[in-house]
């Protein structure tokens, strides 16, 4: 399954991933500094949410592309069902 991310969707996904990257760097620094456990876990949870949101945005784009392919006739019923199963598996991997 090839995913075509462009424009606002691409920028949104990249921003979420960069945010998560910064938060993970912050978590590492907090652990190295011996910071409070609650603060570390709070920051780690924020990074996890940012990664989840990026993943869901990518899956949503895949769903849109799949529906567009089906409606345009580029995917047959069998291909569409296989794609649906693959997208469902990806979605559940983030749940």
N, CA and C of each residue as an Amber inpcrd file, in Angstrom:
protein
   285
   0.8510000  -1.1720000   0.0000000   0.0000000   0.0000000   0.0000000
   0.8970000   1.2340000   0.0000000   0.8130000   1.9920000  -1.0610000
   1.5980000   3.2130000  -1.1640000   0.7400000   4.3790000  -0.6840000
   1.3310000   5.2320000   0.1360000   0.6120000   6.3480000   0.7230000
   1.1310000   7.6380000   0.1370000   0.2120000   8.4830000  -0.2860000
   0.5830000   9.7530000  -0.8930000   0.2200000  10.8830000   0.0670000
   1.1880000  11.2930000   0.8740000   0.9690000  12.4120000   1.7980000
   1.4730000  13.6790000   1.1300000   0.6510000  14.7040000   1.1330000
   1.0860000  15.9580000   0.5400000   0.3990000  17.1210000   1.2320000
   0.9250000  18.2970000   0.9960000   0.3170000  19.5250000   1.4670000
   0.1380000  19.5890000   2.9720000  -1.0520000  19.9820000   3.3710000
  -1.3620000  20.1980000   4.7880000  -1.2560000  18.9120000   5.5930000
  -1.6330000  17.7900000   5.0060000  -1.5510000  16.5130000   5.7140000
  -0.1080000  16.1730000   6.0280000   0.7650000  16.3310000   5.0470000
   2.1840000  16.0490000   5.2560000   2.7520000  16.9590000   6.3360000
   2.4520000  18.2460000   6.2710000   2.9580000  19.1870000   7.2770000
   2.4550000  18.8280000   8.6690000   1.1760000  18.4530000   8.7830000
   0.6110000  18.1010000  10.0870000   1.2880000  16.8630000  10.6740000
   1.4960000  15.8470000   9.8360000   2.1550000  14.6210000  10.3020000
   3.5880000  14.9190000  10.7240000   4.3110000  15.6580000   9.9030000
   5.6990000  15.9830000  10.2370000   5.7840000  16.8230000  11.5100000
   4.8640000  17.7580000  11.6940000   4.8550000  18.5640000  12.9240000
   4.6160000  17.7010000  14.1510000   3.6930000  16.7500000  14.0440000
   3.4320000  15.8550000  15.1840000   4.6510000  14.9980000  15.4900000
   5.3010000  14.5090000  14.4580000   6.4890000  13.6820000  14.6740000
   7.6360000  14.4990000  15.2640000   7.7930000  15.7210000  14.8030000
   8.8360000  16.5830000  15.3820000   8.5280000  16.9250000  16.8320000
   7.2620000  17.1510000  17.1340000   6.8580000  17.4150000  18.5140000
   7.1950000  16.2130000  19.3980000   6.8640000  15.0220000  18.9130000
   7.1790000  13.8070000  19.6710000   8.6760000  13.6530000  19.8490000
   9.4300000  13.9560000  18.8160000  10.8900000  13.8580000  18.8910000
  11.4260000  14.7900000  19.9810000  10.9310000  16.0090000  20.0230000
  11.3480000  16.9580000  21.0570000  10.9540000  16.4910000  22.4450000
   9.7580000  15.9280000  22.5550000   9.2940000  15.4400000  23.8540000
  10.1340000  14.2460000  24.3170000  10.4860000  13.3670000  23.4230000
  11.3200000  12.2150000  23.7900000  12.7050000  12.6850000  24.2120000
  13.2570000  13.6670000  23.5020000  14.5410000  14.2480000  23.9110000
  14.4230000  14.8280000  25.3170000  13.2980000  15.4770000  25.5800000
  13.0550000  16.0250000  26.9100000  12.9620000  14.9420000  27.9730000
  12.3190000  13.8370000  27.6500000  12.2000000  12.7230000  28.6000000
  13.5840000  12.1650000  28.9310000  14.4050000  11.9890000  27.9190000
  15.7670000  11.4740000  28.1350000  16.5330000  12.4090000  29.0640000
  16.4330000  13.7050000  28.7760000  17.1300000  14.6910000  29.6040000
  16.6040000  14.6660000  31.0420000  15.2880000  14.5480000  31.1920000
  14.6880000  14.5070000  32.5260000  15.1850000  13.3030000  33.3210000
  15.2760000  12.1540000  32.6580000  15.7560000  10.9390000  33.3300000
  17.2160000  11.1110000  33.7260000  18.0190000  11.6490000  32.8080000
  19.4370000  11.8660000  33.1010000  19.6290000  12.8290000  34.2720000
  18.7200000  13.7830000  34.4170000  18.8060000  14.7660000  35.5000000
  18.1700000  14.2710000  36.7970000  17.5570000  13.0860000  36.7610000
  16.9320000  12.5370000  37.9560000  15.6510000  13.2490000  38.3500000
  14.9080000  13.7340000  37.3620000  13.6750000  14.4730000  37.6250000
  12.5990000  13.5810000  38.2090000  11.5900000  14.2170000  38.7400000
  10.4560000  13.5460000  39.3780000   9.7760000  12.5740000  38.4170000
   9.4410000  11.3980000  38.9180000   8.8260000  10.3340000  38.1220000
   7.5320000  10.8170000  37.4640000   6.7140000  11.5360000  38.1910000
   5.4340000  12.0100000  37.6510000   5.6510000  12.9440000  36.4530000
   6.6380000  13.8170000  36.5540000   6.9470000  14.7250000  35.4390000
   7.4250000  13.9470000  34.2150000   8.2550000  12.9400000  34.4510000
   8.7810000  12.1290000  33.3470000   7.6400000  11.3900000  32.6520000
   6.7770000  10.7710000  33.4310000   5.6700000  10.0020000  32.8540000
   4.7020000  10.9250000  32.1090000   4.4560000  12.1110000  32.6470000
   3.5750000  13.0760000  31.9730000   4.1460000  13.4510000  30.6060000
   5.4340000  13.7170000  30.5520000   6.0800000  14.0770000  29.2840000
   6.0870000  12.8890000  28.3280000   6.3120000  11.6950000  28.8420000
   6.3090000  10.4990000  28.0120000   4.9150000  10.2500000  27.4250000
   3.8790000  10.4730000  28.2200000   2.5070000  10.3120000  27.7360000
   2.2100000  11.3050000  26.6090000   2.7040000  12.5280000  26.7330000
   2.5050000  13.5270000  25.6780000   3.1860000  13.0860000  24.3790000
   4.3840000  12.5270000  24.4840000   5.0880000  12.0360000  23.2990000
   4.3230000  10.8800000  22.6650000   3.8000000  10.0110000  23.4780000
   3.0300000   8.8750000  22.9840000   1.7840000   9.3470000  22.2300000
   1.0910000  10.3290000  22.7740000  -0.0980000  10.8780000  22.1060000
   0.2750000  11.5050000  20.7600000   1.3910000  12.2190000  20.7200000
   1.8230000  12.8400000  19.4640000   2.1110000  11.7760000  18.4030000
   2.7580000  10.6800000  18.7970000   3.0290000   9.5940000  17.8600000
   1.7330000   8.9280000  17.3900000   0.8090000   8.7020000  18.3300000
  -0.4760000   8.1040000  17.9660000  -1.2240000   8.9770000  16.9720000
  -1.2530000  10.2680000  17.2210000  -1.9730000  11.1760000  16.3220000
  -1.3460000  11.1880000  14.9290000  -0.0380000  11.1290000  14.8580000
   0.6220000  11.0600000  13.5510000   0.2360000   9.7660000  12.8360000
   0.2350000   8.6670000  13.5720000  -0.1480000   7.3810000  12.9830000
  -1.5820000   7.3750000  12.5020000  -2.4940000   7.9330000  13.3050000
  -3.8990000   7.9770000  12.9020000  -4.0960000   8.8800000  11.6850000
  -3.3490000   9.9700000  11.5960000  -3.4470000  10.8470000  10.4290000
  -2.9960000  10.1170000   9.1700000  -1.9430000   9.3240000   9.2880000
  -1.4640000   8.5520000   8.1410000  -2.5020000   7.5050000   7.7340000
  -3.0850000   6.8290000   8.7040000  -4.1040000   5.8160000   8.4010000
  -5.3360000   6.4710000   7.7820000  -5.7400000   7.6230000   8.2960000
  -6.8990000   8.3170000   7.7390000  -6.6630000   8.6750000   6.2780000
  -5.4520000   9.1020000   5.9560000  -5.1170000   9.4200000   4.5700000
  -5.1920000   8.1650000   3.7060000  -4.7010000   7.0520000   4.2460000
  -4.7920000   5.7780000   3.5260000  -6.2340000   5.3800000   3.2620000
  -7.1000000   5.5920000   4.2420000  -8.5180000   5.2780000   4.0640000
  -9.1360000   6.1440000   2.9700000  -8.8200000   7.4190000   2.9840000
  -9.3430000   8.3230000   1.9560000  -8.8950000   7.8830000   0.5700000
  -7.6220000   7.5380000   0.4470000  -7.0940000   7.1060000  -0.8490000
  -7.7390000   5.8020000  -1.2950000  -7.9660000   4.9000000  -0.3580000
  -8.5870000   3.6150000  -0.6810000 -10.0120000   3.8340000  -1.1900000
 -10.7710000   4.6650000  -0.4920000 -12.1440000   4.9520000  -0.9070000
 -12.1540000   5.6100000  -2.2830000 -11.2470000   6.5520000  -2.5080000
 -11.1710000   7.2170000  -3.8110000 -10.8460000   6.2200000  -4.9130000
  -9.9440000   5.2830000  -4.6420000  -9.5940000   4.2610000  -5.6330000
 -10.7810000   3.3610000  -5.9480000 -11.5410000   2.9990000  -4.9240000
 -12.7140000   2.1310000  -5.1210000 -13.7670000   2.8740000  -5.9390000
 -14.0420000   4.1270000  -5.5610000 -15.0690000   4.9060000  -6.2490000
 -14.7010000   5.1780000  -7.7000000 -13.4180000   5.3230000  -7.9820000
 -12.9890000   5.6080000  -9.3520000 -12.8520000   4.3300000 -10.1840000
 -12.9960000   3.1790000  -9.5370000 -12.8810000   1.9150000 -10.2520000
 -11.4640000   1.3970000 -10.3810000 -10.4980000   2.0650000  -9.7200000
  -9.1030000   1.6130000  -9.8010000  -8.8610000   0.3730000  -8.9470000
  -9.7540000   0.0850000  -8.0020000  -9.6300000  -1.1110000  -7.1600000
 -10.8930000  -1.9390000  -7.3190000 -10.7250000  -3.2430000  -7.5160000
 -11.8680000  -4.1400000  -7.6000000 -12.3310000  -4.4780000  -6.1880000
 -13.4280000  -5.1520000  -6.0750000 -13.9660000  -5.5370000  -4.7760000
 -12.9890000  -6.3740000  -3.9690000 -12.3020000  -7.3010000  -4.6410000
 -11.3250000  -8.1590000  -3.9670000 -10.1260000  -7.3440000  -3.4730000
  -9.6210000  -6.4610000  -4.3360000  -8.5100000  -5.5930000  -3.9410000
  -8.9270000  -4.6770000  -2.7970000 -10.1390000  -4.1660000  -2.8750000
 -10.6480000  -3.2560000  -1.8490000 -10.7520000  -3.9750000  -0.5060000
 -11.1890000  -5.2120000  -0.5200000 -11.3160000  -5.9720000   0.7270000
  -9.9460000  -6.2470000   1.3370000  -8.9760000  -6.5700000   0.5110000
  -7.6140000  -6.7870000   1.0060000  -7.0510000  -5.4960000   1.6020000
  -7.3000000  -4.3740000   0.9400000  -6.8360000  -3.0820000   1.4390000
  -7.5100000  -2.7400000   2.7690000  -8.8120000  -3.0090000   2.8610000
  -9.5440000  -2.7460000   4.0940000  -8.9500000  -3.5470000   5.2460000
  -8.6390000  -4.7940000   4.9960000  -8.0640000  -5.6530000   6.0340000
  -6.6900000  -5.1330000   6.4660000  -5.8980000  -4.6840000   5.5170000
  -4.5650000  -4.1480000   5.8510000  -4.6820000  -2.8670000   6.6610000
  -5.6100000  -1.9850000   6.2810000  -5.7970000  -0.7380000   7.0210000
  -6.3450000  -1.0020000   8.4230000  -7.2480000  -1.9830000   8.5370000
  -7.7680000  -2.3400000   9.8550000  -6.6410000  -2.8500000  10.7570000
  -5.7720000  -3.6670000  10.2160000  -4.6350000  -4.1830000  10.9860000
  -3.7390000  -3.0450000  11.4350000  -3.4770000  -2.0860000  10.5380000
  -2.6640000  -0.9270000  10.9200000  -3.3420000  -0.1140000  12.0180000
  -4.6310000   0.1180000  11.8480000  -5.3730000   0.8840000  12.8430000
  -5.2970000   0.2040000  14.2120000  -5.5160000  -1.1040000  14.2380000
  -5.4820000  -1.8300000  15.5100000  -4.0840000  -1.8520000  16.1260000
  -3.0540000  -1.7390000  15.3040000  -1.7040000  -1.7110000  15.8570000
  -1.4550000  -0.4550000  16.6760000  -2.2340000   0.5950000  16.4330000
  -2.1030000   1.8230000  17.2180000  -3.0310000   1.8620000  18.4270000
  -3.9930000   0.9570000  18.4490000  -4.9880000   0.9650000  19.5380000
  -4.4350000   0.3800000  20.8130000
